[in-house]
Amino acid sequence: MSLTRLLAISRKELLQLRRDARSLYLAFILPLVLLVLFGYAISFDIRNIRMAVLDQSRTPESRELIESFAGSGYFSVVEHLETPADADRALGSSAVRLVLIVPPTFSADLAAGRGAIVQALLDGADANSATIAQNYAEAIVSGYSTRAVARGRRVTLPVTAESRVWYNETLESRNMIVPGLIAVIMSIIAAMLTALTIAREWERGTMEQLAATPVHRLEIVIGKLVPYVAIGLFDVALALSVGVVLFGVPFRGNLLLLGLLSLLFLIGSLGLGIFISAAVKSQVLATQVAMLATFLPALLLSGFIFTLATMPIVLQGLSYVVSARYYVAVTKGILLKGVGASVLWQDALAMVVFAVAGLAMAIGVFRKELA
Amino acid sequence: MPDAVSVRSLTRRFGDFVAVDRVSFDVAEGEIFGFLGPNGAGKTTTIKMLTGLLRPTEGQAIVAGHDVAREVAIVKRNLGYMSQQFSLYADLTVEENIRLFGGLYGVTGARLTARRDWILEMAGLSHHRTRLTAELSLGWKQRLALGCAVLHEPPILFLDEPTSGVDPVSRRNFWDLIYDFAEAGTTVFVSTHYMEEAEYCHRLALMNRGRLIALDRPDRLRGAVQEPLLELRTDNPARAVEALREHPVVLEAAMFGRAVHLLVRDRDRAMDEVPRVLRSAGLACEALEVIPPSLEDVFVALVRREGGAPVG
């Protein structure tokens, strides 16, 4: 290992990166675009859910319940219905996603302490939104119940279908989305960044000249990795700043720990990119393989959107080899829960394994080609 | 004096195809050693094995006193290599390329500055040091590639068809540089398919279909052709070759620019027979004379003696 040779490679890589618009876009623009786009798209989806109300009770109590929906910020009451048939029309035409029906006996049941029943009809065509709306509605009604119980009345919601809780009970879904989103975006960007580097050398013939010099494959792989690790860490910092400043995501944990674990994660993902690049030796193919190897697994099997515990056992098993899984746990844990190494050590260990494996694969596949 | 390069039964197979077939030779220190042959003859494959870029299937190669198979790192420190295709970084400037290869060869500090200035001067790029390499003309690119290959002042220089595609003047200038290196004691191993370039070499190895078919000084190679050589000028060289190829007195008939070169068994018989054959075929015999063989004629004759046809 010669530091001079390693740095010569790193310096060259940076110079090339600086002159390559595509890489610059990938390194600095795309992560932000994705973060802002997904951050807003997902958060807009869960605010101001359009709902209609069929208030057959028309009492102060029913109006108070409806007011809790409207005042929550998650629903906006766009229509007051007259008959149950209107509910059909409103849901069917997609004018609203939820219809709240307050029966005529609502106030009387409350007063009698029998337990009042309200009905929420949901548009199940969009299952995701329906589930979100259902969870919000349950939370709002239970909040109302608590207040009612405190005042000596009771109310319960019959809509208690099997439900998975994707979002935290404070209903701050964006808090849950953005940290995981940062992890998912970084795993895609990292592999894409390095997927080009070795393939480009083969395609342009520069690898031959490089191979004729005394440079060792270790120096090439690590030399290429260094600038991208720096860029990756910068991206993480940038995404975190955007998350905290723009989306108001809390940062409760240790910044240094997050930096360290991000470094591990980046080494693994960038190493994977180099491995792919060295294995397929074509820029187009390497980009596609890198996309396939990171995008879907990171999106689906990282616990970012879909809870891993509720997945079929095969997919759960598969998720253990998706490095984004551990990084999602790390970003969520450190940002939202403020947990430290004592909780995250297993994830950290997995990320060490991925970093070592990424590097070993990159260097290993490279050996066959040189000399 | 020890040999700079020593090759024994070097063989490389790609599946069933034998690219290099049991080649053996030695190159002395300070020698300009030419590797001549058509495309596909195995020149590049041999050079790649000697520079540690390709593993031989069989045989041994000693370069700068070290076995390439076992001590490839030391060998690479001792050689400069310029590949057939231009393979410096097109998206780096002239100076950045020089600095990169300086770093890779461990040439730094004051020595790098001195070498950089020397390369810029040698390549005539002093005023273009901050230009992107992609913007340079081919002649400039090749001199820059040469500069980067000798940046660490290696004792042995491998040049794989360094002048392909450049104009004759640039080619001539390039060979002046090669002579300078050789005079300074560098061993130069150069492959080419330009016959006139082969004349500049101290010794020449002729390759065809993966085999070494001759190895000697250019003048001696020319002397190796014993049969008389005639040059024929006619109105239709292609048809003349057709008409003469099967004639018993003619050993080999080949187009040579606008002329036809004939390797014949007997000079006097040929001088009689050839014009007659042409006349009966309705072709004019504008001139017919005995000429000294060029290296290309030697090559054609040697390939014929081997009983094969040249590749390419």
XYZ file of C-alpha atoms in Angstrom:
683
model
C 0.000 0.000 0.000
C 1.366 3.360 -0.994
C -0.374 6.485 0.212
C 1.055 8.455 -2.708
C -0.559 6.140 -5.220
C -3.828 5.983 -3.290
C -4.073 9.760 -3.112
C -3.161 10.068 -6.793
C -6.218 7.905 -7.591
C -8.473 9.872 -5.204
C -7.353 13.171 -6.650
C -7.927 11.971 -10.191
C -11.378 10.720 -9.255
C -12.323 14.099 -7.796
C -11.055 15.937 -10.878
C -13.106 13.676 -13.142
C -16.164 14.036 -10.942
C -15.871 17.817 -11.056
C -16.048 17.753 -14.851
C -18.840 15.214 -15.150
C -22.261 16.860 -15.008
C -24.036 13.540 -14.580
C -22.011 12.578 -11.515
C -22.395 16.049 -10.026
C -26.135 15.836 -10.461
C -26.172 12.382 -8.921
C -23.987 13.443 -6.015
C -25.473 16.786 -5.070
C -28.816 17.468 -6.739
C -30.652 14.156 -6.884
C -30.548 13.380 -3.133
C -32.114 16.733 -2.337
C -34.700 16.476 -5.086
C -35.742 13.032 -3.886
C -35.861 14.078 -0.254
C -37.966 17.182 -0.843
C -40.184 15.437 -3.365
C -40.912 12.385 -1.238
C -40.943 14.365 1.986
C -43.667 16.661 0.698
C -45.552 14.100 -1.358
C -45.926 11.763 1.564
C -46.751 14.441 4.105
C -49.326 16.184 1.922
C -51.057 12.886 1.519
C -51.823 12.604 5.211
C -53.012 16.139 5.870
C -56.414 17.571 5.034
C -58.057 14.274 4.204
C -61.400 15.204 2.656
C -64.323 13.907 4.685
C -68.096 14.225 4.785
C -70.386 14.176 7.803
C -73.871 12.733 8.191
C -74.946 14.149 11.493
C -78.268 12.557 12.408
C -77.908 13.552 16.012
C -77.568 17.301 15.595
C -76.689 17.885 19.205
C -73.869 19.859 20.880
C -72.159 16.501 21.583
C -72.167 15.428 17.920
C -70.987 18.848 16.818
C -68.136 18.607 19.327
C -67.051 15.264 17.851
C -67.153 16.648 14.315
C -65.261 19.689 15.487
C -62.484 17.399 16.820
C -62.092 15.963 13.314
C -62.022 19.342 11.621
C -59.723 20.833 14.223
C -57.184 18.010 14.100
C -55.616 19.302 10.888
C -55.741 15.826 9.391
C -59.278 16.077 8.114
C -61.173 18.793 6.421
C -64.936 18.531 6.454
C -65.972 19.382 2.918
C -69.585 18.203 2.926
C -72.539 17.829 5.274
C -74.811 15.015 4.108
C -78.552 14.690 4.515
C -79.286 10.978 3.994
C -77.330 7.680 4.193
C -77.656 7.419 0.413
C -75.573 10.581 0.093
C -72.713 8.739 1.825
C -72.647 6.218 -1.013
C -72.475 8.941 -3.608
C -69.804 10.930 -1.795
C -67.478 7.953 -1.352
C -68.256 6.487 -4.755
C -67.365 9.655 -6.603
C -64.137 9.953 -4.630
C -65.265 13.384 -3.463
C -64.315 12.334 0.060
C -62.252 9.558 1.592
C -64.178 9.171 4.808
C -67.768 9.608 5.831
C -68.543 9.975 9.510
C -72.062 8.949 10.502
C -73.332 10.069 13.846
C -76.592 8.194 14.646
C -79.724 9.944 16.008
C -79.321 8.229 19.379
C -75.744 9.485 19.878
C -76.414 12.036 22.599
C -78.988 9.904 24.328
C -76.662 6.887 24.440
C -73.891 9.042 25.776
C -76.069 10.486 28.436
C -77.319 7.046 29.412
C -73.740 5.750 29.614
C -74.586 2.924 27.197
C -71.665 3.572 24.942
C -72.510 5.551 21.823
C -71.744 4.213 18.402
C -70.477 6.292 15.476
C -69.717 4.873 12.089
C -66.777 5.720 9.797
C -67.047 4.671 6.154
C -63.745 4.570 4.344
C -62.845 4.498 0.686
C -60.892 1.243 0.589
C -59.899 1.658 -3.048
C -56.814 3.457 -1.834
C -55.853 1.104 0.941
C -52.928 3.142 2.193
C -54.891 6.345 2.617
C -57.837 4.426 4.057
C -55.672 2.886 6.725
C -54.074 6.208 7.540
C -57.482 7.872 7.751
C -58.816 5.034 9.838
C -55.998 5.322 12.330
C -56.478 9.074 12.579
C -60.202 8.670 13.024
C -59.723 6.097 15.767
C -57.226 8.319 17.516
C -59.532 11.335 17.323
C -62.544 9.395 18.542
C -60.587 7.846 21.399
C -59.410 11.331 22.311
C -62.997 12.453 22.314
C -63.940 9.391 24.388
C -61.360 10.228 26.996
C -62.754 13.714 27.305
C -66.284 12.301 27.380
C -65.404 9.801 30.082
C -63.890 12.605 32.070
C -67.212 14.329 31.856
C -69.074 11.166 32.769
C -70.107 10.164 29.276
C -68.820 7.347 27.096
C -68.467 6.791 23.404
C -66.842 4.001 21.405
C -66.009 3.564 17.736
C -67.134 0.371 16.124
C -64.709 0.608 13.248
C -62.036 -1.605 14.680
C -61.019 -3.651 11.679
C -57.610 -5.336 11.661
C -55.227 -2.427 11.518
C -51.515 -2.001 11.217
C -50.090 1.078 12.852
C -47.574 2.572 10.470
C -47.322 5.919 12.086
C -46.697 7.015 15.574
C -49.548 7.809 17.858
C -48.765 11.504 17.896
C -49.819 11.412 14.248
C -46.549 13.075 13.157
C -46.027 10.794 10.182
C -43.390 12.980 8.572
C -41.147 12.377 11.535
C -41.247 8.715 10.738
C -40.837 9.175 7.000
C -37.944 11.580 6.688
C -35.242 9.736 8.683
C -36.008 6.489 6.857
C -36.193 8.375 3.600
C -32.693 9.747 4.110
C -31.453 6.199 4.623
C -33.218 4.881 1.523
C -32.036 7.747 -0.678
C -28.458 7.396 0.491
C -28.363 3.682 -0.224
C -29.504 4.301 -3.797
C -27.234 7.291 -4.406
C -24.179 5.614 -2.903
C -24.313 2.535 -5.108
C -25.111 4.635 -8.196
C -22.190 6.955 -7.544
C -19.528 4.272 -7.658
C -21.271 1.992 -10.141
C -19.788 4.068 -12.949
C -16.213 4.439 -11.763
C -14.615 1.128 -12.732
C -16.827 0.439 -15.750
C -15.863 3.854 -17.143
C -12.173 2.938 -16.928
C -12.770 -0.286 -18.827
C -14.934 1.356 -21.475
C -12.507 4.196 -22.104
C -9.435 1.941 -22.096
C -7.793 3.846 -19.247
C -7.810 0.707 -17.107
C -5.137 -0.775 -19.320
C -2.777 2.131 -18.694
C -3.609 2.047 -14.993
C -2.947 -1.688 -14.850
C 0.492 -1.223 -16.412
C 1.577 0.992 -13.510
C 2.649 -0.429 -10.131
C -0.682 0.623 -8.585
C -2.233 -2.128 -6.470
C -5.907 -3.063 -6.754
C -6.352 -2.168 -3.093
C -5.078 1.328 -3.840
C -7.447 1.681 -6.782
C -10.538 0.545 -4.851
C -9.824 2.541 -1.698
C -8.504 5.491 -3.684
C -11.779 5.600 -5.597
C -13.817 5.112 -2.432
C -12.336 8.008 -0.462
C -13.804 10.947 -2.416
C -17.205 9.290 -2.618
C -17.286 8.600 1.116
C -16.628 12.303 1.643
C -19.412 13.221 -0.776
C -21.729 10.690 0.843
C -21.140 12.120 4.310
C -21.755 15.590 2.943
C -25.022 14.350 1.418
C -26.105 12.828 4.729
C -25.374 16.107 6.523
C -27.249 18.045 3.861
C -30.253 15.715 3.982
C -30.330 15.899 7.775
C -30.256 19.695 7.680
C -33.126 19.733 5.204
C -35.020 17.209 7.325
C -34.595 19.234 10.506
C -35.015 22.724 9.066
C -37.596 22.163 6.340
C -39.594 19.265 7.722
C -39.136 19.973 11.412
C -37.909 16.461 12.181
C -36.470 16.224 15.695
C -32.834 15.297 16.226
C -32.707 13.708 19.632
C -29.629 11.489 19.458
C -25.882 11.721 19.109
C -24.619 13.371 15.906
C -21.201 11.734 16.195
C -22.710 8.277 16.459
C -24.878 8.930 13.429
C -21.825 10.181 11.517
C -19.851 7.085 12.404
C -22.640 4.687 11.453
C -23.289 6.653 8.252
C -19.617 6.212 7.395
C -19.914 2.459 7.850
C -23.068 2.352 5.782
C -21.508 4.411 2.991
C -18.402 2.215 2.813
C -20.628 -0.832 2.388
C -22.908 0.727 -0.224
C -20.105 2.418 -2.179
C -18.161 -0.844 -2.081
C -21.197 -2.614 -3.512
C -21.264 -0.058 -6.340
C -17.586 -0.651 -7.098
C -18.148 -4.401 -7.000
C -20.995 -4.122 -9.518
C -18.953 -1.790 -11.698
C -15.917 -4.070 -11.736
C -18.062 -7.148 -12.321
C -20.095 -5.959 -15.315
C -17.543 -3.528 -16.846
C -20.258 -1.542 -18.637
C -21.535 1.803 -17.423
C -25.105 1.307 -18.627
C -25.397 -2.180 -17.203
C -23.706 -1.214 -13.942
C -26.175 1.640 -13.429
C -29.119 -0.676 -13.980
C -27.785 -3.407 -11.741
C -26.972 -0.878 -9.004
C -30.470 0.553 -9.262
C -32.045 -2.883 -9.087
C -29.830 -4.027 -6.226
C -30.573 -0.995 -4.075
C -33.794 0.762 -5.011
C -36.441 -1.912 -4.521
C -34.832 -3.655 -1.539
C -34.201 -0.323 0.168
C -37.757 0.794 -0.482
C -39.582 -2.421 0.351
C -37.386 -4.488 2.623
C -35.805 -1.877 4.845
C -38.754 -1.276 7.137
C -38.992 2.212 5.695
C -42.580 1.868 4.466
C -43.621 -1.677 5.250
C -43.222 -3.119 8.705
C -40.841 -6.024 8.497
C -42.467 -7.937 11.347
C -45.730 -8.340 9.420
C -44.082 -9.644 6.239
C -43.993 -13.250 5.076
C -41.129 -15.085 6.719
C -39.192 -15.369 3.433
C -39.199 -11.614 2.891
C -38.277 -11.060 6.507
C -35.289 -13.334 6.020
C -34.358 -11.506 2.830
C -34.439 -8.177 4.616
C -31.436 -9.185 6.717
C -29.190 -8.863 3.675
C -30.519 -5.424 2.796
C -28.079 -3.005 4.367
C -30.627 -0.174 4.189
C -32.627 -2.065 6.816
C -29.988 -1.351 9.449
C -29.421 2.206 8.346
C -33.166 2.932 8.465
C -33.209 1.603 12.027
C -30.197 3.773 12.840
C -31.551 7.031 11.410
C -34.974 6.504 12.978
C -33.480 5.483 16.305
C -30.999 8.331 16.574
C -33.212 11.092 15.211
C -36.576 10.209 16.725
C -35.840 8.150 19.789
C -32.448 9.528 20.663
C -31.155 6.064 21.385
C -27.441 5.333 21.538
C -24.991 2.525 20.908
C -26.485 0.359 23.655
C -29.648 -0.030 21.565
C -28.153 0.157 18.079
C -25.130 -2.076 18.532
C -26.675 -4.926 16.594
C -27.410 -2.675 13.649
C -23.927 -1.208 13.953
C -22.427 -4.668 13.903
C -24.414 -5.582 10.802
C -23.164 -2.419 9.136
C -19.561 -3.322 9.954
C -20.193 -6.666 8.275
C -21.653 -4.914 5.223
C -18.747 -2.462 5.027
C -16.176 -5.248 5.177
C -18.170 -7.394 2.732
C -18.613 -4.478 0.301
C -14.900 -3.731 0.289
C -13.902 -7.378 0.094
C -16.217 -8.019 -2.853
C -14.961 -4.938 -4.682
C -11.328 -5.880 -4.194
C -11.977 -9.560 -4.778
C -13.674 -9.203 -8.142
C -11.017 -6.734 -9.184
C -8.204 -9.222 -8.630
C -9.268 -11.475 -11.453
C -9.154 -8.711 -14.002
C -5.743 -7.207 -13.290
C -2.543 -9.127 -13.957
C 25.438 -7.544 -20.683
C 22.233 -9.072 -19.282
C 19.175 -9.195 -21.483
C 16.456 -6.616 -20.858
C 13.806 -9.052 -21.975
C 14.085 -12.796 -22.184
C 11.193 -14.887 -23.454
C 10.935 -18.675 -23.542
C 8.114 -20.600 -25.245
C 5.622 -17.919 -24.388
C 2.109 -19.083 -25.318
C -1.324 -17.604 -24.903
C -4.499 -19.363 -25.859
C -8.009 -17.918 -25.873
C -10.149 -21.036 -25.904
C -9.130 -22.938 -29.034
C -7.469 -19.922 -30.603
C -3.712 -19.729 -30.155
C -2.910 -16.012 -30.123
C 0.774 -16.484 -29.317
C 2.415 -19.803 -30.102
C 5.653 -20.818 -28.289
C 7.521 -17.585 -28.916
C 11.137 -17.280 -27.703
C 13.574 -14.376 -28.048
C 15.966 -12.122 -26.145
C 16.253 -8.345 -26.244
C 19.557 -6.725 -25.318
C 19.794 -3.645 -23.142
C 19.636 -0.398 -25.085
C 18.276 -2.136 -28.153
C 15.413 -0.902 -30.308
C 13.558 -4.151 -30.800
C 10.853 -4.110 -33.443
C 7.840 -6.343 -33.527
C 6.451 -6.518 -37.043
C 3.398 -8.268 -38.381
C -0.142 -7.748 -39.630
C -3.061 -7.092 -37.292
C -3.921 -10.241 -35.397
C -0.394 -11.646 -35.592
C -0.106 -11.727 -31.808
C 2.043 -8.626 -31.245
C -0.274 -6.943 -28.750
C -0.952 -10.180 -26.869
C 2.794 -10.736 -26.490
C 3.357 -7.192 -25.237
C 0.494 -7.546 -22.740
C 2.090 -10.689 -21.365
C 5.466 -8.959 -21.069
C 3.947 -5.979 -19.230
C 2.006 -8.119 -16.765
C -1.413 -7.237 -18.166
C -2.182 -10.743 -19.346
C -1.187 -14.091 -17.911
C 0.624 -16.447 -20.292
C -0.954 -19.857 -20.767
C 2.515 -21.368 -20.917
C 6.120 -20.270 -21.024
C 8.187 -17.738 -19.196
C 8.993 -14.062 -19.574
C 11.831 -12.318 -17.765
C 11.685 -8.517 -17.938
C 14.360 -6.326 -16.337
C 15.725 -9.404 -14.613
C 12.429 -10.414 -12.971
C 9.938 -13.120 -13.793
C 6.741 -11.379 -14.879
C 4.563 -14.163 -13.486
C 6.082 -14.018 -10.008
C 7.304 -10.463 -9.509
C 4.861 -8.441 -11.521
C 5.016 -5.462 -9.130
C 8.777 -5.044 -9.555
C 8.498 -5.554 -13.310
C 5.853 -2.831 -13.580
C 8.082 -0.370 -11.745
C 10.784 -1.007 -14.317
C 8.800 -0.547 -17.469
C 6.958 2.135 -19.321
C 3.973 1.136 -21.414
C 2.068 2.869 -24.136
C -0.984 0.970 -25.307
C -2.325 0.741 -28.819
C -5.355 2.902 -28.106
C -4.779 6.247 -26.476
C -5.523 5.561 -22.844
C -4.714 8.614 -20.802
C -7.624 10.400 -19.137
C -9.350 12.558 -21.734
C -11.227 14.498 -19.063
C -8.051 15.518 -17.264
C -5.768 18.320 -18.406
C -2.268 17.663 -19.722
C -0.732 18.598 -16.385
C -3.251 16.577 -14.341
C -2.453 13.458 -16.361
C 1.257 13.944 -15.772
C 0.692 14.478 -12.070
C -1.523 11.381 -11.834
C 1.074 9.109 -13.388
C 3.760 10.791 -11.290
C 1.793 9.745 -8.219
C 1.248 6.215 -9.519
C 4.966 5.771 -10.246
C 5.990 7.403 -6.983
C 7.586 10.398 -8.693
C 6.847 13.416 -6.510
C 8.154 16.784 -5.385
C 11.053 18.404 -7.204
C 11.650 15.354 -9.386
C 8.034 15.439 -10.574
C 8.339 19.149 -11.399
C 11.496 18.480 -13.392
C 9.993 15.500 -15.201
C 6.773 17.396 -15.902
C 8.687 20.272 -17.469
C 10.740 17.818 -19.495
C 7.597 16.054 -20.779
C 5.881 19.319 -21.677
C 9.000 20.418 -23.536
C 9.474 17.050 -25.269
C 5.839 16.801 -26.336
C 5.668 20.451 -27.369
C 2.824 21.012 -24.918
C 4.350 23.786 -22.802
C 1.666 26.214 -23.890
C -1.160 23.706 -23.522
C -0.569 22.385 -20.054
C -4.005 23.379 -18.795
C -5.887 22.116 -21.820
C -8.102 19.074 -21.539
C -6.393 16.082 -23.071
C -9.509 15.370 -25.138
C -8.919 18.590 -27.089
C -5.408 17.667 -28.234
C -4.530 16.393 -31.704
C -3.629 12.734 -32.022
C 0.077 13.490 -32.494
C 0.113 15.517 -29.292
C -1.820 12.882 -27.398
C 0.674 10.245 -28.414
C 3.655 12.301 -27.329
C 1.936 12.986 -24.009
C 1.250 9.276 -23.589
C 4.915 8.596 -24.328
C 5.896 11.223 -21.768
C 3.678 9.635 -19.118
C 5.110 6.201 -19.963
C 8.697 7.359 -19.389
C 7.905 9.713 -16.509
C 9.634 7.416 -14.005
C 12.589 6.907 -16.378
C 12.126 3.152 -16.771
C 14.968 1.047 -18.221
C 12.529 -0.670 -20.602
C 9.855 0.919 -22.734
C 7.033 -1.021 -24.396
C 5.286 0.793 -27.245
C 2.357 -0.994 -28.875
C 1.847 0.494 -32.333
C 2.568 3.962 -30.957
C 2.253 5.745 -34.289
C -0.872 4.168 -35.734
C -3.103 6.819 -37.207
C -0.655 9.722 -37.055
C 0.636 11.636 -40.049
C 4.101 10.818 -41.468
C 5.748 13.952 -40.058
C 4.537 13.225 -36.517
C 5.642 9.652 -37.020
C 9.118 10.731 -37.998
C 9.302 13.039 -34.938
C 8.133 10.204 -32.733
C 10.912 7.961 -33.981
C 13.471 10.692 -33.299
C 12.324 10.508 -29.673
C 12.639 6.734 -29.646
C 16.222 7.057 -30.880
C 16.951 9.552 -28.121
C 15.707 7.117 -25.484
C 17.739 4.266 -26.939
C 20.878 6.406 -27.023
C 20.305 7.241 -23.359
C 20.356 3.494 -22.640
C 16.634 2.690 -22.592
C 15.585 -0.584 -24.161
C 12.724 0.096 -26.544
C 10.342 -2.665 -27.493
C 8.107 -1.372 -30.260
C 5.452 -3.027 -32.363
C 4.291 -1.696 -35.683
C 2.640 -2.694 -38.887
C 4.335 0.074 -40.847
C 7.124 -1.578 -42.813
C 9.129 1.613 -43.201
C 9.183 2.043 -39.437
C 10.586 -1.424 -39.059
C 13.710 -0.249 -40.884
C 14.511 2.025 -37.938
C 14.812 -0.876 -35.517
C 18.103 -2.477 -34.489
C 16.533 -5.891 -34.683
C 13.208 -7.098 -35.961
C 10.958 -9.943 -34.938
C 8.490 -10.926 -37.651
C 5.255 -12.396 -36.386
C 2.456 -14.089 -38.246
C -0.467 -16.052 -36.862
C 0.961 -16.105 -33.379
C 4.342 -17.443 -34.443
C 7.743 -15.833 -34.659
C 8.812 -16.450 -38.263
C 12.084 -14.504 -38.352
C 14.303 -12.480 -36.062
C 17.302 -10.505 -37.273
C 18.712 -7.115 -38.262
C 16.665 -5.475 -41.044
C 19.548 -5.666 -43.560
C 20.131 -9.349 -42.864
C 16.423 -10.086 -43.141
C 16.464 -8.520 -46.579
C 19.464 -10.696 -47.465
C 17.526 -13.768 -46.408
C 15.429 -13.566 -49.541
C 17.558 -15.426 -52.093
C 15.049 -15.497 -54.950
C 15.078 -12.589 -57.392
C 12.442 -9.923 -56.978
C 10.919 -8.106 -59.924
C 8.844 -5.000 -59.978
C 6.232 -4.809 -62.681
C 4.354 -1.725 -63.806
C 1.182 -2.396 -65.713
C -2.133 -0.791 -66.585
C -4.128 -3.214 -64.414
C -2.141 -4.561 -61.421
C -5.046 -6.587 -60.029
C -5.597 -8.529 -63.242
C -1.849 -8.916 -63.716
C -1.559 -10.597 -60.322
C -4.397 -12.932 -61.315
C -2.753 -13.816 -64.588
C 0.721 -14.393 -63.145
C -0.038 -16.070 -59.827
C -0.370 -19.588 -61.248
C 2.572 -19.373 -63.640
C 5.334 -21.900 -62.759
C 8.139 -19.354 -62.773
C 6.348 -17.071 -60.326
C 6.640 -17.991 -56.612
C 4.625 -15.110 -55.297
C 2.763 -12.234 -56.914
C 1.518 -9.358 -54.801
C 0.214 -5.850 -55.320
C 2.561 -3.239 -54.035
C 0.914 0.158 -54.314
C 0.417 0.806 -58.035
C 3.016 -1.858 -58.915
C 3.191 -5.639 -58.774
C 6.041 -7.423 -57.003
C 6.992 -10.839 -58.296
C 9.176 -13.294 -56.457
C 10.493 -15.628 -59.160
C 12.503 -18.865 -59.491
C 14.669 -17.696 -62.330
C 15.410 -14.116 -63.265
C 16.071 -14.585 -66.989
C 13.148 -16.906 -67.583
C 10.841 -14.515 -65.775
C 12.033 -11.531 -67.819
C 10.997 -13.497 -70.951
C 7.830 -15.121 -69.719
C 6.107 -12.324 -67.792
C 5.643 -9.907 -70.736
C 4.311 -12.753 -72.833
C 1.769 -13.833 -70.239
C 0.620 -10.247 -69.886
C 0.252 -9.797 -73.623
C -1.861 -12.926 -73.960
C -4.066 -11.649 -71.172
C -4.444 -8.329 -72.979
C -2.424 -6.335 -70.428
C 0.382 -3.846 -71.009
C 3.862 -4.400 -69.613
C 5.023 -0.857 -68.969
C 8.160 -1.706 -67.012
C 9.809 -4.801 -65.548
C 13.010 -4.638 -63.493
C 14.918 -6.408 -60.738
C 14.750 -4.565 -57.415
C 16.231 -5.134 -53.931
C 13.637 -6.578 -51.573
C 11.927 -4.335 -49.038
C 10.935 -5.657 -45.604
C 7.419 -6.159 -46.848
C 8.720 -8.378 -49.629
C 10.764 -10.239 -47.048
C 7.696 -10.669 -44.936
C 5.610 -11.968 -47.818
C 8.430 -14.328 -48.861
C 8.910 -15.655 -45.345
C 5.229 -16.250 -44.828
C 5.162 -18.153 -48.124
C 8.167 -20.218 -47.036
C 6.293 -21.099 -43.850
C 3.495 -22.321 -46.068
C 0.796 -19.972 -44.820
C -1.001 -16.790 -45.650
C -0.533 -13.598 -43.632
C -3.342 -12.513 -41.379
C -4.994 -9.190 -42.139
